[in-house]
Amino acid sequence: MLNKNMRPIYRKLIIIAILSGCIYGFGYSDRTETVYAAPCIQECDSNYNACNDACGYSCSESSDQQACNSCLQVCTQTHFQCLSYAVSCSGLDTTPGHCSVEFALHCPIENGVANCGSPNAYNDYFMLCENPYGGGLCVACPGPNYYCVGQGSIGYCPYYW
C-alpha cells in the first residue's frame, strides 16, 4: 500500500492539508472583535447634568443626607469613568442641567430659626435648582428641619423629580 516512493508525497499532502485547515480556521472564522466608538466629552457632561438633576428626589427635604450623597457620588464616578476614554466632538453641545451641586453648612432649624452655631450643624452637599413652578430657584436640602447656608430666602424645591 504505502510504497517506499509514495511516503514522502503522502507526508507532504498531509502537511499541506493541515496547513490549509489552519489557514481556513484562523482566516475565515466567524469570530470578530466588537469595536465601540469612544463617547464624546459633551455626551459625558450632558449625562452628568441629567444624573444630577435626577438626584433631586434623593436630596429633597423628605430625604436624608446619606441618600443625597450616595446619588451624587454615583453621578460623579460615572462621569469620571466616561471622561476617562472620551474624546471631544466638534459641533456637539452639552445639554445644561437644571440643578447645580453646592457645598455649604447645613444648620438645624430649632424653634423655627436656623441655628448654625449648633453642634448638629455640618458641611455637606445640597442642590440649587430651577423651580419648575413659577420660575426662579429652589433648594433641595436633604434632611428634614435643616437649612442650607447659601440658600438665602430661596424656598425648598417642590416634589417634581
PDB file of N, CA and C in Angstrom, residues 26-71:
ATOM      1  N   PHE A  26      -8.275  30.041  11.021  1.00  0.00           N
ATOM      2  CA  PHE A  26      -7.914  31.345  11.564  1.00  0.00           C
ATOM      3  C   PHE A  26      -8.322  32.499  10.655  1.00  0.00           C
ATOM      4  N   GLY A  27      -8.291  32.280   9.368  1.00  0.00           N
ATOM      5  CA  GLY A  27      -8.569  33.369   8.435  1.00  0.00           C
ATOM      6  C   GLY A  27     -10.025  33.595   8.125  1.00  0.00           C
ATOM      7  N   TYR A  28     -10.820  32.538   8.163  1.00  0.00           N
ATOM      8  CA  TYR A  28     -12.211  32.664   7.761  1.00  0.00           C
ATOM      9  C   TYR A  28     -13.195  32.330   8.868  1.00  0.00           C
ATOM     10  N   SER A  29     -12.742  32.396  10.078  1.00  0.00           N
ATOM     11  CA  SER A  29     -13.656  32.091  11.176  1.00  0.00           C
ATOM     12  C   SER A  29     -14.640  33.241  11.368  1.00  0.00           C
ATOM     13  N   ASP A  30     -15.756  32.956  12.038  1.00  0.00           N
ATOM     14  CA  ASP A  30     -16.787  33.962  12.271  1.00  0.00           C
ATOM     15  C   ASP A  30     -16.512  34.801  13.505  1.00  0.00           C
ATOM     16  N   ARG A  31     -15.455  34.493  14.211  1.00  0.00           N
ATOM     17  CA  ARG A  31     -15.131  35.269  15.408  1.00  0.00           C
ATOM     18  C   ARG A  31     -14.612  36.636  14.992  1.00  0.00           C
ATOM     19  N   THR A  32     -15.347  37.664  15.373  1.00  0.00           N
ATOM     20  CA  THR A  32     -14.923  39.030  15.066  1.00  0.00           C
ATOM     21  C   THR A  32     -14.873  39.832  16.353  1.00  0.00           C
ATOM     22  N   GLU A  33     -14.017  40.808  16.381  1.00  0.00           N
ATOM     23  CA  GLU A  33     -13.913  41.669  17.550  1.00  0.00           C
ATOM     24  C   GLU A  33     -14.913  42.796  17.423  1.00  0.00           C
ATOM     25  N   THR A  34     -15.595  43.091  18.516  1.00  0.00           N
ATOM     26  CA  THR A  34     -16.515  44.212  18.527  1.00  0.00           C
ATOM     27  C   THR A  34     -15.748  45.453  18.968  1.00  0.00           C
ATOM     28  N   VAL A  35     -15.871  46.491  18.189  1.00  0.00           N
ATOM     29  CA  VAL A  35     -15.180  47.737  18.490  1.00  0.00           C
ATOM     30  C   VAL A  35     -16.230  48.794  18.782  1.00  0.00           C
ATOM     31  N   TYR A  36     -16.068  49.492  19.900  1.00  0.00           N
ATOM     32  CA  TYR A  36     -17.006  50.533  20.281  1.00  0.00           C
ATOM     33  C   TYR A  36     -16.369  51.897  20.070  1.00  0.00           C
ATOM     34  N   ALA A  37     -17.169  52.845  19.665  1.00  0.00           N
ATOM     35  CA  ALA A  37     -16.672  54.207  19.498  1.00  0.00           C
ATOM     36  C   ALA A  37     -16.595  54.872  20.868  1.00  0.00           C
ATOM     37  N   ALA A  38     -15.604  55.706  21.036  1.00  0.00           N
ATOM     38  CA  ALA A  38     -15.454  56.436  22.298  1.00  0.00           C
ATOM     39  C   ALA A  38     -16.573  57.461  22.402  1.00  0.00           C
ATOM     40  N   PRO A  39     -17.094  57.687  23.623  1.00  0.00           N
ATOM     41  CA  PRO A  39     -18.138  58.708  23.777  1.00  0.00           C
ATOM     42  C   PRO A  39     -17.526  60.099  23.639  1.00  0.00           C
ATOM     43  N   CYS A  40     -18.368  61.067  23.369  1.00  0.00           N
ATOM     44  CA  CYS A  40     -17.932  62.466  23.293  1.00  0.00           C
ATOM     45  C   CYS A  40     -17.907  63.047  24.707  1.00  0.00           C
ATOM     46  N   ILE A  41     -16.961  63.936  24.958  1.00  0.00           N
ATOM     47  CA  ILE A  41     -16.897  64.619  26.250  1.00  0.00           C
ATOM     48  C   ILE A  41     -18.214  65.344  26.511  1.00  0.00           C
ATOM     49  N   GLN A  42     -18.785  65.918  25.465  1.00  0.00           N
ATOM     50  CA  GLN A  42     -20.048  66.645  25.605  1.00  0.00           C
ATOM     51  C   GLN A  42     -21.174  65.710  26.041  1.00  0.00           C
ATOM     52  N   GLU A  43     -21.164  64.471  25.563  1.00  0.00           N
ATOM     53  CA  GLU A  43     -22.166  63.489  25.989  1.00  0.00           C
ATOM     54  C   GLU A  43     -21.981  63.137  27.456  1.00  0.00           C
ATOM     55  N   CYS A  44     -20.719  62.972  27.868  1.00  0.00           N
ATOM     56  CA  CYS A  44     -20.431  62.679  29.279  1.00  0.00           C
ATOM     57  C   CYS A  44     -20.969  63.797  30.163  1.00  0.00           C
ATOM     58  N   ASP A  45     -20.728  65.048  29.755  1.00  0.00           N
ATOM     59  CA  ASP A  45     -21.178  66.194  30.541  1.00  0.00           C
ATOM     60  C   ASP A  45     -22.704  66.289  30.570  1.00  0.00           C
ATOM     61  N   SER A  46     -23.345  66.038  29.429  1.00  0.00           N
ATOM     62  CA  SER A  46     -24.813  66.066  29.379  1.00  0.00           C
ATOM     63  C   SER A  46     -25.414  64.987  30.275  1.00  0.00           C
ATOM     64  N   ASN A  47     -24.838  63.791  30.237  1.00  0.00           N
ATOM     65  CA  ASN A  47     -25.322  62.692  31.084  1.00  0.00           C
ATOM     66  C   ASN A  47     -25.105  63.002  32.561  1.00  0.00           C
ATOM     67  N   TYR A  48     -23.988  63.659  32.874  1.00  0.00           N
ATOM     68  CA  TYR A  48     -23.695  64.052  34.260  1.00  0.00           C
ATOM     69  C   TYR A  48     -24.735  65.059  34.752  1.00  0.00           C
ATOM     70  N   ASN A  49     -25.057  66.031  33.920  1.00  0.00           N
ATOM     71  CA  ASN A  49     -26.068  67.026  34.294  1.00  0.00           C
ATOM     72  C   ASN A  49     -27.431  66.371  34.512  1.00  0.00           C
ATOM     73  N   ALA A  50     -27.795  65.454  33.626  1.00  0.00           N
ATOM     74  CA  ALA A  50     -29.076  64.751  33.765  1.00  0.00           C
ATOM     75  C   ALA A  50     -29.086  63.880  35.016  1.00  0.00           C
ATOM     76  N   CYS A  51     -27.971  63.253  35.322  1.00  0.00           N
ATOM     77  CA  CYS A  51     -27.871  62.410  36.517  1.00  0.00           C
ATOM     78  C   CYS A  51     -28.040  63.258  37.773  1.00  0.00           C
ATOM     79  N   ASN A  52     -27.357  64.393  37.824  1.00  0.00           N
ATOM     80  CA  ASN A  52     -27.505  65.288  38.982  1.00  0.00           C
ATOM     81  C   ASN A  52     -28.951  65.753  39.129  1.00  0.00           C
ATOM     82  N   ASP A  53     -29.586  66.102  38.013  1.00  0.00           N
ATOM     83  CA  ASP A  53     -30.992  66.518  38.069  1.00  0.00           C
ATOM     84  C   ASP A  53     -31.858  65.413  38.656  1.00  0.00           C
ATOM     85  N   ALA A  54     -31.554  64.172  38.296  1.00  0.00           N
ATOM     86  CA  ALA A  54     -32.332  63.034  38.799  1.00  0.00           C
ATOM     87  C   ALA A  54     -32.107  62.807  40.289  1.00  0.00           C
ATOM     88  N   CYS A  55     -31.051  63.375  40.857  1.00  0.00           N
ATOM     89  CA  CYS A  55     -30.786  63.235  42.297  1.00  0.00           C
ATOM     90  C   CYS A  55     -31.659  64.174  43.128  1.00  0.00           C
ATOM     91  N   GLY A  56     -32.457  64.989  42.478  1.00  0.00           N
ATOM     92  CA  GLY A  56     -33.283  65.943  43.206  1.00  0.00           C
ATOM     93  C   GLY A  56     -34.131  65.306  44.285  1.00  0.00           C
ATOM     94  N   TYR A  57     -34.730  64.147  43.987  1.00  0.00           N
ATOM     95  CA  TYR A  57     -35.563  63.482  44.982  1.00  0.00           C
ATOM     96  C   TYR A  57     -34.717  62.980  46.145  1.00  0.00           C
ATOM     97  N   SER A  58     -33.516  62.452  45.839  1.00  0.00           N
ATOM     98  CA  SER A  58     -32.631  61.952  46.896  1.00  0.00           C
ATOM     99  C   SER A  58     -32.095  63.077  47.763  1.00  0.00           C
ATOM    100  N   CYS A  59     -32.123  64.282  47.249  1.00  0.00           N
ATOM    101  CA  CYS A  59     -31.615  65.436  48.000  1.00  0.00           C
ATOM    102  C   CYS A  59     -32.749  66.335  48.489  1.00  0.00           C
ATOM    103  N   SER A  60     -33.957  65.841  48.440  1.00  0.00           N
ATOM    104  CA  SER A  60     -35.098  66.668  48.839  1.00  0.00           C
ATOM    105  C   SER A  60     -35.229  66.723  50.356  1.00  0.00           C
ATOM    106  N   GLU A  61     -36.079  67.608  50.811  1.00  0.00           N
ATOM    107  CA  GLU A  61     -36.311  67.815  52.240  1.00  0.00           C
ATOM    108  C   GLU A  61     -36.788  66.538  52.927  1.00  0.00           C
ATOM    109  N   SER A  62     -37.494  65.701  52.172  1.00  0.00           N
ATOM    110  CA  SER A  62     -38.042  64.478  52.768  1.00  0.00           C
ATOM    111  C   SER A  62     -37.042  63.322  52.753  1.00  0.00           C
ATOM    112  N   SER A  63     -35.836  63.568  52.277  1.00  0.00           N
ATOM    113  CA  SER A  63     -34.817  62.530  52.227  1.00  0.00           C
ATOM    114  C   SER A  63     -33.748  62.797  53.282  1.00  0.00           C
ATOM    115  N   ASP A  64     -32.705  61.977  53.279  1.00  0.00           N
ATOM    116  CA  ASP A  64     -31.614  62.211  54.233  1.00  0.00           C
ATOM    117  C   ASP A  64     -30.309  62.465  53.486  1.00  0.00           C
ATOM    118  N   GLN A  65     -29.316  62.940  54.214  1.00  0.00           N
ATOM    119  CA  GLN A  65     -28.051  63.338  53.613  1.00  0.00           C
ATOM    120  C   GLN A  65     -27.322  62.155  52.980  1.00  0.00           C
ATOM    121  N   GLN A  66     -27.434  60.974  53.554  1.00  0.00           N
ATOM    122  CA  GLN A  66     -26.758  59.801  53.015  1.00  0.00           C
ATOM    123  C   GLN A  66     -27.294  59.455  51.624  1.00  0.00           C
ATOM    124  N   ALA A  67     -28.609  59.534  51.440  1.00  0.00           N
ATOM    125  CA  ALA A  67     -29.201  59.241  50.135  1.00  0.00           C
ATOM    126  C   ALA A  67     -28.746  60.267  49.098  1.00  0.00           C
ATOM    127  N   CYS A  68     -28.679  61.525  49.504  1.00  0.00           N
ATOM    128  CA  CYS A  68     -28.242  62.588  48.602  1.00  0.00           C
ATOM    129  C   CYS A  68     -26.791  62.365  48.191  1.00  0.00           C
ATOM    130  N   ASN A  69     -25.916  62.176  49.162  1.00  0.00           N
ATOM    131  CA  ASN A  69     -24.502  61.985  48.859  1.00  0.00           C
ATOM    132  C   ASN A  69     -24.268  60.751  48.005  1.00  0.00           C
ATOM    133  N   SER A  70     -24.994  59.692  48.275  1.00  0.00           N
ATOM    134  CA  SER A  70     -24.847  58.457  47.514  1.00  0.00           C
ATOM    135  C   SER A  70     -25.205  58.687  46.047  1.00  0.00           C
ATOM    136  N   CYS A  71     -26.304  59.356  45.800  1.00  0.00           N
ATOM    137  CA  CYS A  71     -26.745  59.628  44.431  1.00  0.00           C
ATOM    138  C   CYS A  71     -25.731  60.517  43.712  1.00  0.00           C
TER     139      CYS A  71
END
